[in-house]
Amino acid sequence: MTVASGEKSLALLKEGNARFASDDSRRPHLSEARRISLADGQEPFAVVFGCVDSRVPPEVVFDRGLGDLLVIRTAGQAIDAAAIGSIEFGAAELGIPLVTVLGHEKCGAVNATIEALDAAATPEGSIGAIVESIAPAVRRSSGEGEELLDHAVRANIVNVVARLRESPVLTELEDSGRLVIVGAHYALDTGVVDFT
């Protein structure tokens, strides 16, 4: 599916999410014919950089199928060189016109970061890299309990979008009008994605 602009791609994501949230999913592009047609190449219309949370699978949340989305997922959208490189690949090499950073309410990775910072603790193993990535958003957020968590989740989305705009590859594409980068927040109870 070739989509000419980020705006049209965004409209497709919004339409799919509206179907999903209203329990009217069509589950498109899941046929054998679709699978076979993709064997020779792919033309996804959007990159979605989201969280690994099992409750937020982008293909389901946006009611899309095989070959529609290039999905990159890390806990709490923790961003590193591999994630940025994957997004650059999608935008520059595949010509995808939209990058969506998809965060979600009650994110466990963001909550774990809040807890680690409160306890001044360093998580074991590579989990520390996730905390390090999310910590600036937590430090910029205010409130307590659920309010702090919600503010930090939203600040993290903003931070990740800003980090992507530090990529010379993505900046050049965005400045030339060939790429749109947006943030989005998913509500677990309603299934609605709010684009920022």
PDB file of C-alpha atoms in Angstrom:
ATOM      1  CA  MET A   1       0.000   0.000   0.000  1.00  0.00           C
ATOM      2  CA  THR A   2       1.695   3.183  -1.156  1.00  0.00           C
ATOM      3  CA  VAL A   3       0.523   6.288   0.698  1.00  0.00           C
ATOM      4  CA  ALA A   4       1.704   9.625  -0.618  1.00  0.00           C
ATOM      5  CA  SER A   5       1.835  11.701   2.555  1.00  0.00           C
ATOM      6  CA  GLY A   6       2.170  11.614   6.298  1.00  0.00           C
ATOM      7  CA  GLU A   7      -1.211  13.279   6.627  1.00  0.00           C
ATOM      8  CA  LYS A   8      -2.918  10.515   4.621  1.00  0.00           C
ATOM      9  CA  SER A   9      -1.076   7.886   6.652  1.00  0.00           C
ATOM     10  CA  LEU A  10      -2.190   9.554   9.871  1.00  0.00           C
ATOM     11  CA  ALA A  11      -5.777   9.556   8.624  1.00  0.00           C
ATOM     12  CA  LEU A  12      -5.539   5.791   8.014  1.00  0.00           C
ATOM     13  CA  LEU A  13      -4.266   5.226  11.568  1.00  0.00           C
ATOM     14  CA  LYS A  14      -7.075   7.364  12.991  1.00  0.00           C
ATOM     15  CA  GLU A  15      -9.705   5.542  10.943  1.00  0.00           C
ATOM     16  CA  GLY A  16      -8.382   2.155  12.027  1.00  0.00           C
ATOM     17  CA  ASN A  17      -8.263   3.172  15.671  1.00  0.00           C
ATOM     18  CA  ALA A  18     -11.822   4.475  15.502  1.00  0.00           C
ATOM     19  CA  ARG A  19     -12.939   1.077  14.204  1.00  0.00           C
ATOM     20  CA  PHE A  20     -10.990  -0.741  16.931  1.00  0.00           C
ATOM     21  CA  ALA A  21     -12.234   1.502  19.750  1.00  0.00           C
ATOM     22  CA  SER A  22     -15.855   1.084  18.634  1.00  0.00           C
ATOM     23  CA  ASP A  23     -15.496  -2.725  18.410  1.00  0.00           C
ATOM     24  CA  ASP A  24     -15.874  -2.623  14.614  1.00  0.00           C
ATOM     25  CA  SER A  25     -12.442  -3.951  13.576  1.00  0.00           C
ATOM     26  CA  ARG A  26     -12.171  -5.245  10.017  1.00  0.00           C
ATOM     27  CA  ARG A  27      -8.801  -6.995  10.456  1.00  0.00           C
ATOM     28  CA  PRO A  28      -7.696  -6.124   6.914  1.00  0.00           C
ATOM     29  CA  HIS A  29      -4.805  -7.586   4.942  1.00  0.00           C
ATOM     30  CA  LEU A  30      -4.619 -10.935   6.722  1.00  0.00           C
ATOM     31  CA  SER A  31      -5.432 -13.182   3.781  1.00  0.00           C
ATOM     32  CA  GLU A  32      -3.226 -15.730   2.076  1.00  0.00           C
ATOM     33  CA  ALA A  33      -3.290 -13.551  -1.059  1.00  0.00           C
ATOM     34  CA  ARG A  34      -1.990 -10.574   0.945  1.00  0.00           C
ATOM     35  CA  ARG A  35       0.784 -12.686   2.465  1.00  0.00           C
ATOM     36  CA  ILE A  36       1.852 -13.943  -0.946  1.00  0.00           C
ATOM     37  CA  SER A  37       1.732 -10.457  -2.475  1.00  0.00           C
ATOM     38  CA  LEU A  38       4.189  -9.225   0.167  1.00  0.00           C
ATOM     39  CA  ALA A  39       6.761 -11.942  -0.502  1.00  0.00           C
ATOM     40  CA  ASP A  40       8.556  -9.744  -3.045  1.00  0.00           C
ATOM     41  CA  GLY A  41       8.609  -6.523  -1.009  1.00  0.00           C
ATOM     42  CA  GLN A  42       6.940  -4.271   1.471  1.00  0.00           C
ATOM     43  CA  GLU A  43       5.448  -0.785   1.403  1.00  0.00           C
ATOM     44  CA  PRO A  44       4.209  -0.018   4.925  1.00  0.00           C
ATOM     45  CA  PHE A  45       2.488   3.338   5.239  1.00  0.00           C
ATOM     46  CA  ALA A  46       3.538   4.161   8.815  1.00  0.00           C
ATOM     47  CA  VAL A  47       6.272   3.489  11.347  1.00  0.00           C
ATOM     48  CA  VAL A  48       4.938   2.927  14.853  1.00  0.00           C
ATOM     49  CA  PHE A  49       7.451   3.104  17.696  1.00  0.00           C
ATOM     50  CA  GLY A  50       5.634   1.745  20.703  1.00  0.00           C
ATOM     51  CA  CYS A  51       5.959  -0.028  24.002  1.00  0.00           C
ATOM     52  CA  VAL A  52       6.377  -3.790  24.362  1.00  0.00           C
ATOM     53  CA  ASP A  53       3.240  -3.932  26.542  1.00  0.00           C
ATOM     54  CA  SER A  54       1.104  -6.879  25.418  1.00  0.00           C
ATOM     55  CA  ARG A  55      -2.052  -4.764  25.755  1.00  0.00           C
ATOM     56  CA  VAL A  56      -0.956  -2.338  23.032  1.00  0.00           C
ATOM     57  CA  PRO A  57      -0.173  -4.221  19.797  1.00  0.00           C
ATOM     58  CA  PRO A  58      -0.100  -1.529  17.080  1.00  0.00           C
ATOM     59  CA  GLU A  59      -1.537  -3.716  14.314  1.00  0.00           C
ATOM     60  CA  VAL A  60      -4.587  -4.419  16.487  1.00  0.00           C
ATOM     61  CA  VAL A  61      -4.964  -0.929  17.974  1.00  0.00           C
ATOM     62  CA  PHE A  62      -4.909   0.602  14.466  1.00  0.00           C
ATOM     63  CA  ASP A  63      -6.865  -2.259  12.826  1.00  0.00           C
ATOM     64  CA  ARG A  64      -4.170  -2.973  10.239  1.00  0.00           C
ATOM     65  CA  GLY A  65      -2.704  -6.135   8.749  1.00  0.00           C
ATOM     66  CA  LEU A  66       0.321  -7.656   7.055  1.00  0.00           C
ATOM     67  CA  GLY A  67       2.629  -5.132   5.443  1.00  0.00           C
ATOM     68  CA  ASP A  68       0.778  -2.026   6.672  1.00  0.00           C
ATOM     69  CA  LEU A  69       2.978  -0.943   9.589  1.00  0.00           C
ATOM     70  CA  LEU A  70       6.682  -1.042  10.364  1.00  0.00           C
ATOM     71  CA  VAL A  71       6.608  -1.638  14.108  1.00  0.00           C
ATOM     72  CA  ILE A  72       9.499  -1.041  16.513  1.00  0.00           C
ATOM     73  CA  ARG A  73       8.850  -1.775  20.194  1.00  0.00           C
ATOM     74  CA  THR A  74      10.886  -1.308  23.356  1.00  0.00           C
ATOM     75  CA  ALA A  75       9.744  -1.068  26.971  1.00  0.00           C
ATOM     76  CA  GLY A  76       8.403   2.442  27.502  1.00  0.00           C
ATOM     77  CA  GLN A  77       9.632   3.459  24.029  1.00  0.00           C
ATOM     78  CA  ALA A  78      13.142   3.486  25.508  1.00  0.00           C
ATOM     79  CA  ILE A  79      15.115   4.965  22.658  1.00  0.00           C
ATOM     80  CA  ASP A  80      18.590   3.926  21.622  1.00  0.00           C
ATOM     81  CA  ALA A  81      20.703   3.813  18.468  1.00  0.00           C
ATOM     82  CA  ALA A  82      19.101   0.568  17.275  1.00  0.00           C
ATOM     83  CA  ALA A  83      15.576   1.979  17.605  1.00  0.00           C
ATOM     84  CA  ILE A  84      16.537   5.234  15.884  1.00  0.00           C
ATOM     85  CA  GLY A  85      18.323   3.325  13.129  1.00  0.00           C
ATOM     86  CA  SER A  86      15.271   1.124  12.581  1.00  0.00           C
ATOM     87  CA  ILE A  87      13.051   4.187  12.299  1.00  0.00           C
ATOM     88  CA  GLU A  88      15.531   5.872   9.948  1.00  0.00           C
ATOM     89  CA  PHE A  89      15.526   2.721   7.805  1.00  0.00           C
ATOM     90  CA  GLY A  90      11.754   2.834   7.513  1.00  0.00           C
ATOM     91  CA  ALA A  91      11.617   6.515   6.676  1.00  0.00           C
ATOM     92  CA  ALA A  92      14.690   6.819   4.443  1.00  0.00           C
ATOM     93  CA  GLU A  93      14.968   3.420   2.784  1.00  0.00           C
ATOM     94  CA  LEU A  94      11.316   2.398   2.558  1.00  0.00           C
ATOM     95  CA  GLY A  95       9.990   5.938   2.081  1.00  0.00           C
ATOM     96  CA  ILE A  96       7.453   5.686   4.894  1.00  0.00           C
ATOM     97  CA  PRO A  97       5.912   9.168   5.345  1.00  0.00           C
ATOM     98  CA  LEU A  98       4.764   8.875   8.994  1.00  0.00           C
ATOM     99  CA  VAL A  99       6.456   8.034  12.296  1.00  0.00           C
ATOM    100  CA  THR A 100       4.169   7.672  15.307  1.00  0.00           C
ATOM    101  CA  VAL A 101       5.546   7.411  18.847  1.00  0.00           C
ATOM    102  CA  LEU A 102       2.861   5.444  20.692  1.00  0.00           C
ATOM    103  CA  GLY A 103       2.851   5.605  24.485  1.00  0.00           C
ATOM    104  CA  HIS A 104       0.083   4.314  26.721  1.00  0.00           C
ATOM    105  CA  GLU A 105      -1.494   4.899  30.086  1.00  0.00           C
ATOM    106  CA  LYS A 106      -0.285   2.936  33.110  1.00  0.00           C
ATOM    107  CA  CYS A 107       3.007   2.070  31.409  1.00  0.00           C
ATOM    108  CA  GLY A 108       4.926  -0.398  33.570  1.00  0.00           C
ATOM    109  CA  ALA A 109       8.316   0.752  32.286  1.00  0.00           C
ATOM    110  CA  VAL A 110       7.577   4.357  33.201  1.00  0.00           C
ATOM    111  CA  ASN A 111       6.263   3.269  36.603  1.00  0.00           C
ATOM    112  CA  ALA A 112       9.397   1.181  37.193  1.00  0.00           C
ATOM    113  CA  THR A 113      11.474   4.248  36.369  1.00  0.00           C
ATOM    114  CA  ILE A 114       9.538   6.322  38.904  1.00  0.00           C
ATOM    115  CA  GLU A 115      10.122   3.639  41.533  1.00  0.00           C
ATOM    116  CA  ALA A 116      13.829   3.326  40.715  1.00  0.00           C
ATOM    117  CA  LEU A 117      14.346   7.089  40.944  1.00  0.00           C
ATOM    118  CA  ASP A 118      12.380   7.299  44.213  1.00  0.00           C
ATOM    119  CA  ALA A 119      14.529   4.555  45.720  1.00  0.00           C
ATOM    120  CA  ALA A 120      17.747   5.873  44.149  1.00  0.00           C
ATOM    121  CA  ALA A 121      18.239   2.305  42.934  1.00  0.00           C
ATOM    122  CA  THR A 122      19.999   0.973  39.878  1.00  0.00           C
ATOM    123  CA  PRO A 123      18.041  -1.857  38.241  1.00  0.00           C
ATOM    124  CA  GLU A 124      19.868  -5.066  37.446  1.00  0.00           C
ATOM    125  CA  GLY A 125      21.040  -6.008  33.978  1.00  0.00           C
ATOM    126  CA  SER A 126      20.074  -4.011  30.934  1.00  0.00           C
ATOM    127  CA  ILE A 127      16.868  -2.771  32.551  1.00  0.00           C
ATOM    128  CA  GLY A 128      18.992   0.169  33.707  1.00  0.00           C
ATOM    129  CA  ALA A 129      19.221   1.354  30.095  1.00  0.00           C
ATOM    130  CA  ILE A 130      15.435   1.559  29.961  1.00  0.00           C
ATOM    131  CA  VAL A 131      15.293   3.528  33.205  1.00  0.00           C
ATOM    132  CA  GLU A 132      18.037   5.848  31.958  1.00  0.00           C
ATOM    133  CA  SER A 133      16.096   6.531  28.761  1.00  0.00           C
ATOM    134  CA  ILE A 134      12.816   7.300  30.547  1.00  0.00           C
ATOM    135  CA  ALA A 135      14.268   9.141  33.601  1.00  0.00           C
ATOM    136  CA  PRO A 136      14.348  12.635  32.006  1.00  0.00           C
ATOM    137  CA  ALA A 137      10.575  12.463  31.450  1.00  0.00           C
ATOM    138  CA  VAL A 138       9.971  11.410  35.058  1.00  0.00           C
ATOM    139  CA  ARG A 139      12.197  14.201  36.390  1.00  0.00           C
ATOM    140  CA  ARG A 140      10.238  16.776  34.358  1.00  0.00           C
ATOM    141  CA  SER A 141       6.874  15.534  35.628  1.00  0.00           C
ATOM    142  CA  SER A 142       4.894  16.517  38.693  1.00  0.00           C
ATOM    143  CA  GLY A 143       2.243  14.963  40.869  1.00  0.00           C
ATOM    144  CA  GLU A 144       1.965  11.789  42.880  1.00  0.00           C
ATOM    145  CA  GLY A 145       0.715   8.290  42.192  1.00  0.00           C
ATOM    146  CA  GLU A 146      -1.409   7.916  39.053  1.00  0.00           C
ATOM    147  CA  GLU A 147      -1.115  11.637  38.260  1.00  0.00           C
ATOM    148  CA  LEU A 148       2.685  11.469  38.235  1.00  0.00           C
ATOM    149  CA  LEU A 149       2.596   8.306  36.146  1.00  0.00           C
ATOM    150  CA  ASP A 150       0.255   9.887  33.588  1.00  0.00           C
ATOM    151  CA  HIS A 151       2.348  13.074  33.380  1.00  0.00           C
ATOM    152  CA  ALA A 152       5.553  11.040  32.989  1.00  0.00           C
ATOM    153  CA  VAL A 153       4.064   8.822  30.260  1.00  0.00           C
ATOM    154  CA  ARG A 154       3.031  11.909  28.291  1.00  0.00           C
ATOM    155  CA  ALA A 155       6.370  13.653  28.886  1.00  0.00           C
ATOM    156  CA  ASN A 156       8.154  10.527  27.679  1.00  0.00           C
ATOM    157  CA  ILE A 157       6.225  10.617  24.387  1.00  0.00           C
ATOM    158  CA  VAL A 158       7.282  14.251  23.915  1.00  0.00           C
ATOM    159  CA  ASN A 159      10.897  13.400  24.772  1.00  0.00           C
ATOM    160  CA  VAL A 160      11.043  10.519  22.302  1.00  0.00           C
ATOM    161  CA  VAL A 161       9.606  12.681  19.506  1.00  0.00           C
ATOM    162  CA  ALA A 162      12.251  15.300  20.328  1.00  0.00           C
ATOM    163  CA  ARG A 163      15.006  12.655  20.268  1.00  0.00           C
ATOM    164  CA  LEU A 164      13.876  11.504  16.838  1.00  0.00           C
ATOM    165  CA  ARG A 165      14.073  15.084  15.613  1.00  0.00           C
ATOM    166  CA  GLU A 166      17.765  15.090  16.605  1.00  0.00           C
ATOM    167  CA  SER A 167      18.406  12.517  13.860  1.00  0.00           C
ATOM    168  CA  PRO A 168      19.847  14.290  10.804  1.00  0.00           C
ATOM    169  CA  VAL A 169      18.220  11.674   8.569  1.00  0.00           C
ATOM    170  CA  LEU A 170      14.745  12.191  10.028  1.00  0.00           C
ATOM    171  CA  THR A 171      15.139  15.962  10.307  1.00  0.00           C
ATOM    172  CA  GLU A 172      16.028  16.264   6.624  1.00  0.00           C
ATOM    173  CA  LEU A 173      12.998  14.196   5.648  1.00  0.00           C
ATOM    174  CA  GLU A 174      10.680  16.151   7.941  1.00  0.00           C
ATOM    175  CA  ASP A 175      12.040  19.533   6.821  1.00  0.00           C
ATOM    176  CA  SER A 176      11.508  18.580   3.171  1.00  0.00           C
ATOM    177  CA  GLY A 177       7.895  17.568   3.834  1.00  0.00           C
ATOM    178  CA  ARG A 178       8.480  13.880   3.126  1.00  0.00           C
ATOM    179  CA  LEU A 179       7.979  12.821   6.751  1.00  0.00           C
ATOM    180  CA  VAL A 180       5.611  13.628   9.598  1.00  0.00           C
ATOM    181  CA  ILE A 181       6.576  12.689  13.177  1.00  0.00           C
ATOM    182  CA  VAL A 182       3.791  12.618  15.770  1.00  0.00           C
ATOM    183  CA  GLY A 183       3.256  11.467  19.322  1.00  0.00           C
ATOM    184  CA  ALA A 184       0.233   9.458  20.416  1.00  0.00           C
ATOM    185  CA  HIS A 185      -1.234   8.226  23.691  1.00  0.00           C
ATOM    186  CA  TYR A 186      -3.318   5.058  24.023  1.00  0.00           C
ATOM    187  CA  ALA A 187      -6.019   4.700  26.691  1.00  0.00           C
ATOM    188  CA  LEU A 188      -6.237   1.109  27.925  1.00  0.00           C
ATOM    189  CA  ASP A 189      -9.900   1.210  28.958  1.00  0.00           C
ATOM    190  CA  THR A 190     -11.374   2.911  25.891  1.00  0.00           C
ATOM    191  CA  GLY A 191      -8.947   1.760  23.216  1.00  0.00           C
ATOM    192  CA  VAL A 192      -8.741   5.335  21.912  1.00  0.00           C
ATOM    193  CA  VAL A 193      -5.462   6.782  20.627  1.00  0.00           C
ATOM    194  CA  ASP A 194      -5.087  10.514  21.152  1.00  0.00           C
ATOM    195  CA  PHE A 195      -2.601  12.032  18.719  1.00  0.00           C
ATOM    196  CA  THR A 196      -0.573  14.958  20.061  1.00  0.00           C
TER     197      THR A 196
END
